[in-house]
Amino acid sequence: APADAKGTIREIVLPKGLDLDRPKRTRTSFTAEQLYRLEMEFQRCQYVVGRERTELACQLNLSETQVKVWFQNRRTKQKKDQSRDLEQRASSSASEAFATSNVLRLLEQGRLLSVA
């Protein structure tokens, strides 16, 4: 066990249910058809539960857990994309405001030549 700065031995407590001996589950690779259908369902409704999820999983030959996790991940991606879009809009409007203020300052100083 690792020793901390005082030299005392600390126990590392792992969360319950974390089985380090169990092999890591392999990543699910979805087919283009599965992804298309999942994406179409997501555009219609961001949450799929109950019988709808059971039927979707059955039609796509996936487990309900795989469908559930795909939707969770897709919602997370949407949130991330939205916040990135907001940041980009904020920074572009800030640079537009900056450009406008530069033009106004030049006009005030009479250094901007008017085009005849």
PDB file of C-alpha atoms in Angstrom:
ATOM      1  CA  ALA A   1       0.000   0.000   0.000  1.00  0.00           C
ATOM      2  CA  PRO A   2       1.261   3.527  -0.729  1.00  0.00           C
ATOM      3  CA  ALA A   3       2.669   5.670   2.052  1.00  0.00           C
ATOM      4  CA  ASP A   4       1.690   9.325   2.354  1.00  0.00           C
ATOM      5  CA  ALA A   5       4.000  12.232   3.302  1.00  0.00           C
ATOM      6  CA  LYS A   6       3.939  11.285   7.009  1.00  0.00           C
ATOM      7  CA  GLY A   7       4.968   7.745   6.141  1.00  0.00           C
ATOM      8  CA  THR A   8       1.722   6.205   7.401  1.00  0.00           C
ATOM      9  CA  ILE A   9       0.160   3.460   5.339  1.00  0.00           C
ATOM     10  CA  ARG A  10      -3.174   4.405   3.788  1.00  0.00           C
ATOM     11  CA  GLU A  11      -5.735   2.001   2.451  1.00  0.00           C
ATOM     12  CA  ILE A  12      -7.091   2.818  -0.963  1.00  0.00           C
ATOM     13  CA  VAL A  13     -10.828   2.268  -0.821  1.00  0.00           C
ATOM     14  CA  LEU A  14     -12.343   1.381  -4.179  1.00  0.00           C
ATOM     15  CA  PRO A  15     -16.013   1.936  -4.899  1.00  0.00           C
ATOM     16  CA  LYS A  16     -18.160  -1.110  -4.226  1.00  0.00           C
ATOM     17  CA  GLY A  17     -18.985  -3.146  -7.293  1.00  0.00           C
ATOM     18  CA  LEU A  18     -15.749  -2.196  -9.039  1.00  0.00           C
ATOM     19  CA  ASP A  19     -14.362  -5.559 -10.057  1.00  0.00           C
ATOM     20  CA  LEU A  20     -10.802  -5.059 -11.263  1.00  0.00           C
ATOM     21  CA  ASP A  21     -10.388  -8.720 -12.201  1.00  0.00           C
ATOM     22  CA  ARG A  22     -13.316  -8.638 -14.608  1.00  0.00           C
ATOM     23  CA  PRO A  23     -12.189  -7.946 -18.188  1.00  0.00           C
ATOM     24  CA  LYS A  24     -13.221  -4.528 -19.554  1.00  0.00           C
ATOM     25  CA  ARG A  25     -16.334  -4.688 -21.724  1.00  0.00           C
ATOM     26  CA  THR A  26     -15.516  -4.192 -25.386  1.00  0.00           C
ATOM     27  CA  ARG A  27     -16.779  -1.035 -27.022  1.00  0.00           C
ATOM     28  CA  THR A  28     -19.967  -1.517 -29.027  1.00  0.00           C
ATOM     29  CA  SER A  29     -19.492  -0.618 -32.666  1.00  0.00           C
ATOM     30  CA  PHE A  30     -22.824   0.266 -34.185  1.00  0.00           C
ATOM     31  CA  THR A  31     -23.631  -0.311 -37.832  1.00  0.00           C
ATOM     32  CA  ALA A  32     -24.493   2.647 -40.074  1.00  0.00           C
ATOM     33  CA  GLU A  33     -28.124   1.481 -40.094  1.00  0.00           C
ATOM     34  CA  GLN A  34     -28.270   1.293 -36.295  1.00  0.00           C
ATOM     35  CA  LEU A  35     -26.715   4.762 -35.961  1.00  0.00           C
ATOM     36  CA  TYR A  36     -29.091   6.217 -38.534  1.00  0.00           C
ATOM     37  CA  ARG A  37     -32.108   4.815 -36.756  1.00  0.00           C
ATOM     38  CA  LEU A  38     -30.860   5.859 -33.290  1.00  0.00           C
ATOM     39  CA  GLU A  39     -30.165   9.369 -34.597  1.00  0.00           C
ATOM     40  CA  MET A  40     -33.631   9.582 -36.201  1.00  0.00           C
ATOM     41  CA  GLU A  41     -35.250   8.526 -32.916  1.00  0.00           C
ATOM     42  CA  PHE A  42     -33.114  11.029 -31.010  1.00  0.00           C
ATOM     43  CA  GLN A  43     -34.205  13.889 -33.296  1.00  0.00           C
ATOM     44  CA  ARG A  44     -37.803  12.918 -32.596  1.00  0.00           C
ATOM     45  CA  CYS A  45     -37.380  12.544 -28.838  1.00  0.00           C
ATOM     46  CA  GLN A  46     -34.263  12.802 -26.659  1.00  0.00           C
ATOM     47  CA  TYR A  47     -35.495  10.260 -24.120  1.00  0.00           C
ATOM     48  CA  VAL A  48     -36.590   6.743 -25.021  1.00  0.00           C
ATOM     49  CA  VAL A  49     -37.954   4.581 -22.193  1.00  0.00           C
ATOM     50  CA  GLY A  50     -40.264   1.680 -21.472  1.00  0.00           C
ATOM     51  CA  ARG A  51     -41.843  -0.232 -24.317  1.00  0.00           C
ATOM     52  CA  GLU A  52     -40.427   2.190 -26.910  1.00  0.00           C
ATOM     53  CA  ARG A  53     -36.893   1.393 -25.793  1.00  0.00           C
ATOM     54  CA  THR A  54     -37.608  -2.340 -25.675  1.00  0.00           C
ATOM     55  CA  GLU A  55     -39.005  -2.275 -29.221  1.00  0.00           C
ATOM     56  CA  LEU A  56     -36.166  -0.112 -30.566  1.00  0.00           C
ATOM     57  CA  ALA A  57     -33.540  -2.406 -29.022  1.00  0.00           C
ATOM     58  CA  CYS A  58     -35.331  -5.417 -30.492  1.00  0.00           C
ATOM     59  CA  GLN A  59     -35.569  -3.897 -33.984  1.00  0.00           C
ATOM     60  CA  LEU A  60     -31.908  -2.903 -33.960  1.00  0.00           C
ATOM     61  CA  ASN A  61     -30.746  -6.205 -32.458  1.00  0.00           C
ATOM     62  CA  LEU A  62     -29.178  -4.382 -29.489  1.00  0.00           C
ATOM     63  CA  SER A  63     -29.668  -4.729 -25.749  1.00  0.00           C
ATOM     64  CA  GLU A  64     -31.807  -2.165 -23.933  1.00  0.00           C
ATOM     65  CA  THR A  65     -28.697  -1.115 -22.007  1.00  0.00           C
ATOM     66  CA  GLN A  66     -26.855  -0.361 -25.259  1.00  0.00           C
ATOM     67  CA  VAL A  67     -29.772   1.786 -26.440  1.00  0.00           C
ATOM     68  CA  LYS A  68     -30.049   3.513 -23.050  1.00  0.00           C
ATOM     69  CA  VAL A  69     -26.319   4.350 -22.939  1.00  0.00           C
ATOM     70  CA  TRP A  70     -26.304   5.543 -26.570  1.00  0.00           C
ATOM     71  CA  PHE A  71     -29.078   8.020 -25.729  1.00  0.00           C
ATOM     72  CA  GLN A  72     -27.241   9.170 -22.571  1.00  0.00           C
ATOM     73  CA  ASN A  73     -24.063   9.764 -24.556  1.00  0.00           C
ATOM     74  CA  ARG A  74     -25.974  11.512 -27.339  1.00  0.00           C
ATOM     75  CA  ARG A  75     -27.626  13.905 -24.864  1.00  0.00           C
ATOM     76  CA  THR A  76     -24.207  14.686 -23.376  1.00  0.00           C
ATOM     77  CA  LYS A  77     -22.814  15.368 -26.867  1.00  0.00           C
ATOM     78  CA  GLN A  78     -25.746  17.701 -27.619  1.00  0.00           C
ATOM     79  CA  LYS A  79     -25.131  19.685 -24.422  1.00  0.00           C
ATOM     80  CA  LYS A  80     -21.434  19.986 -25.239  1.00  0.00           C
ATOM     81  CA  ASP A  81     -22.162  21.097 -28.816  1.00  0.00           C
ATOM     82  CA  GLN A  82     -24.687  23.692 -27.621  1.00  0.00           C
ATOM     83  CA  SER A  83     -22.317  25.238 -25.078  1.00  0.00           C
ATOM     84  CA  ARG A  84     -19.549  25.337 -27.720  1.00  0.00           C
ATOM     85  CA  ASP A  85     -21.917  27.095 -30.166  1.00  0.00           C
ATOM     86  CA  LEU A  86     -22.826  29.654 -27.491  1.00  0.00           C
ATOM     87  CA  GLU A  87     -19.140  30.335 -26.797  1.00  0.00           C
ATOM     88  CA  GLN A  88     -18.422  30.781 -30.509  1.00  0.00           C
ATOM     89  CA  ARG A  89     -21.367  33.157 -30.903  1.00  0.00           C
ATOM     90  CA  ALA A  90     -20.253  35.164 -27.875  1.00  0.00           C
ATOM     91  CA  SER A  91     -16.673  35.471 -29.121  1.00  0.00           C
ATOM     92  CA  SER A  92     -17.714  36.371 -32.693  1.00  0.00           C
ATOM     93  CA  SER A  93     -20.154  39.044 -31.501  1.00  0.00           C
ATOM     94  CA  ALA A  94     -17.429  40.376 -29.195  1.00  0.00           C
ATOM     95  CA  SER A  95     -15.005  40.686 -32.130  1.00  0.00           C
ATOM     96  CA  GLU A  96     -17.740  42.342 -34.246  1.00  0.00           C
ATOM     97  CA  ALA A  97     -18.348  44.846 -31.441  1.00  0.00           C
ATOM     98  CA  PHE A  98     -14.601  45.474 -31.242  1.00  0.00           C
ATOM     99  CA  ALA A  99     -14.365  46.070 -35.026  1.00  0.00           C
ATOM    100  CA  THR A 100     -17.350  48.433 -34.874  1.00  0.00           C
ATOM    101  CA  SER A 101     -15.819  50.428 -32.023  1.00  0.00           C
ATOM    102  CA  ASN A 102     -12.568  50.743 -34.011  1.00  0.00           C
ATOM    103  CA  VAL A 103     -14.450  52.103 -37.020  1.00  0.00           C
ATOM    104  CA  LEU A 104     -16.372  54.568 -34.818  1.00  0.00           C
ATOM    105  CA  ARG A 105     -13.142  55.775 -33.207  1.00  0.00           C
ATOM    106  CA  LEU A 106     -11.539  56.327 -36.637  1.00  0.00           C
ATOM    107  CA  LEU A 107     -14.658  58.226 -37.751  1.00  0.00           C
ATOM    108  CA  GLU A 108     -14.437  60.437 -34.661  1.00  0.00           C
ATOM    109  CA  GLN A 109     -10.795  61.134 -35.388  1.00  0.00           C
ATOM    110  CA  GLY A 110     -11.748  61.948 -38.985  1.00  0.00           C
ATOM    111  CA  ARG A 111      -9.204  59.447 -40.249  1.00  0.00           C
ATOM    112  CA  LEU A 112     -11.637  57.319 -42.225  1.00  0.00           C
ATOM    113  CA  LEU A 113     -11.874  58.469 -45.816  1.00  0.00           C
ATOM    114  CA  SER A 114     -15.387  58.407 -47.213  1.00  0.00           C
ATOM    115  CA  VAL A 115     -15.664  56.564 -50.507  1.00  0.00           C
ATOM    116  CA  ALA A 116     -17.185  58.814 -53.188  1.00  0.00           C
TER     117      ALA A 116
END
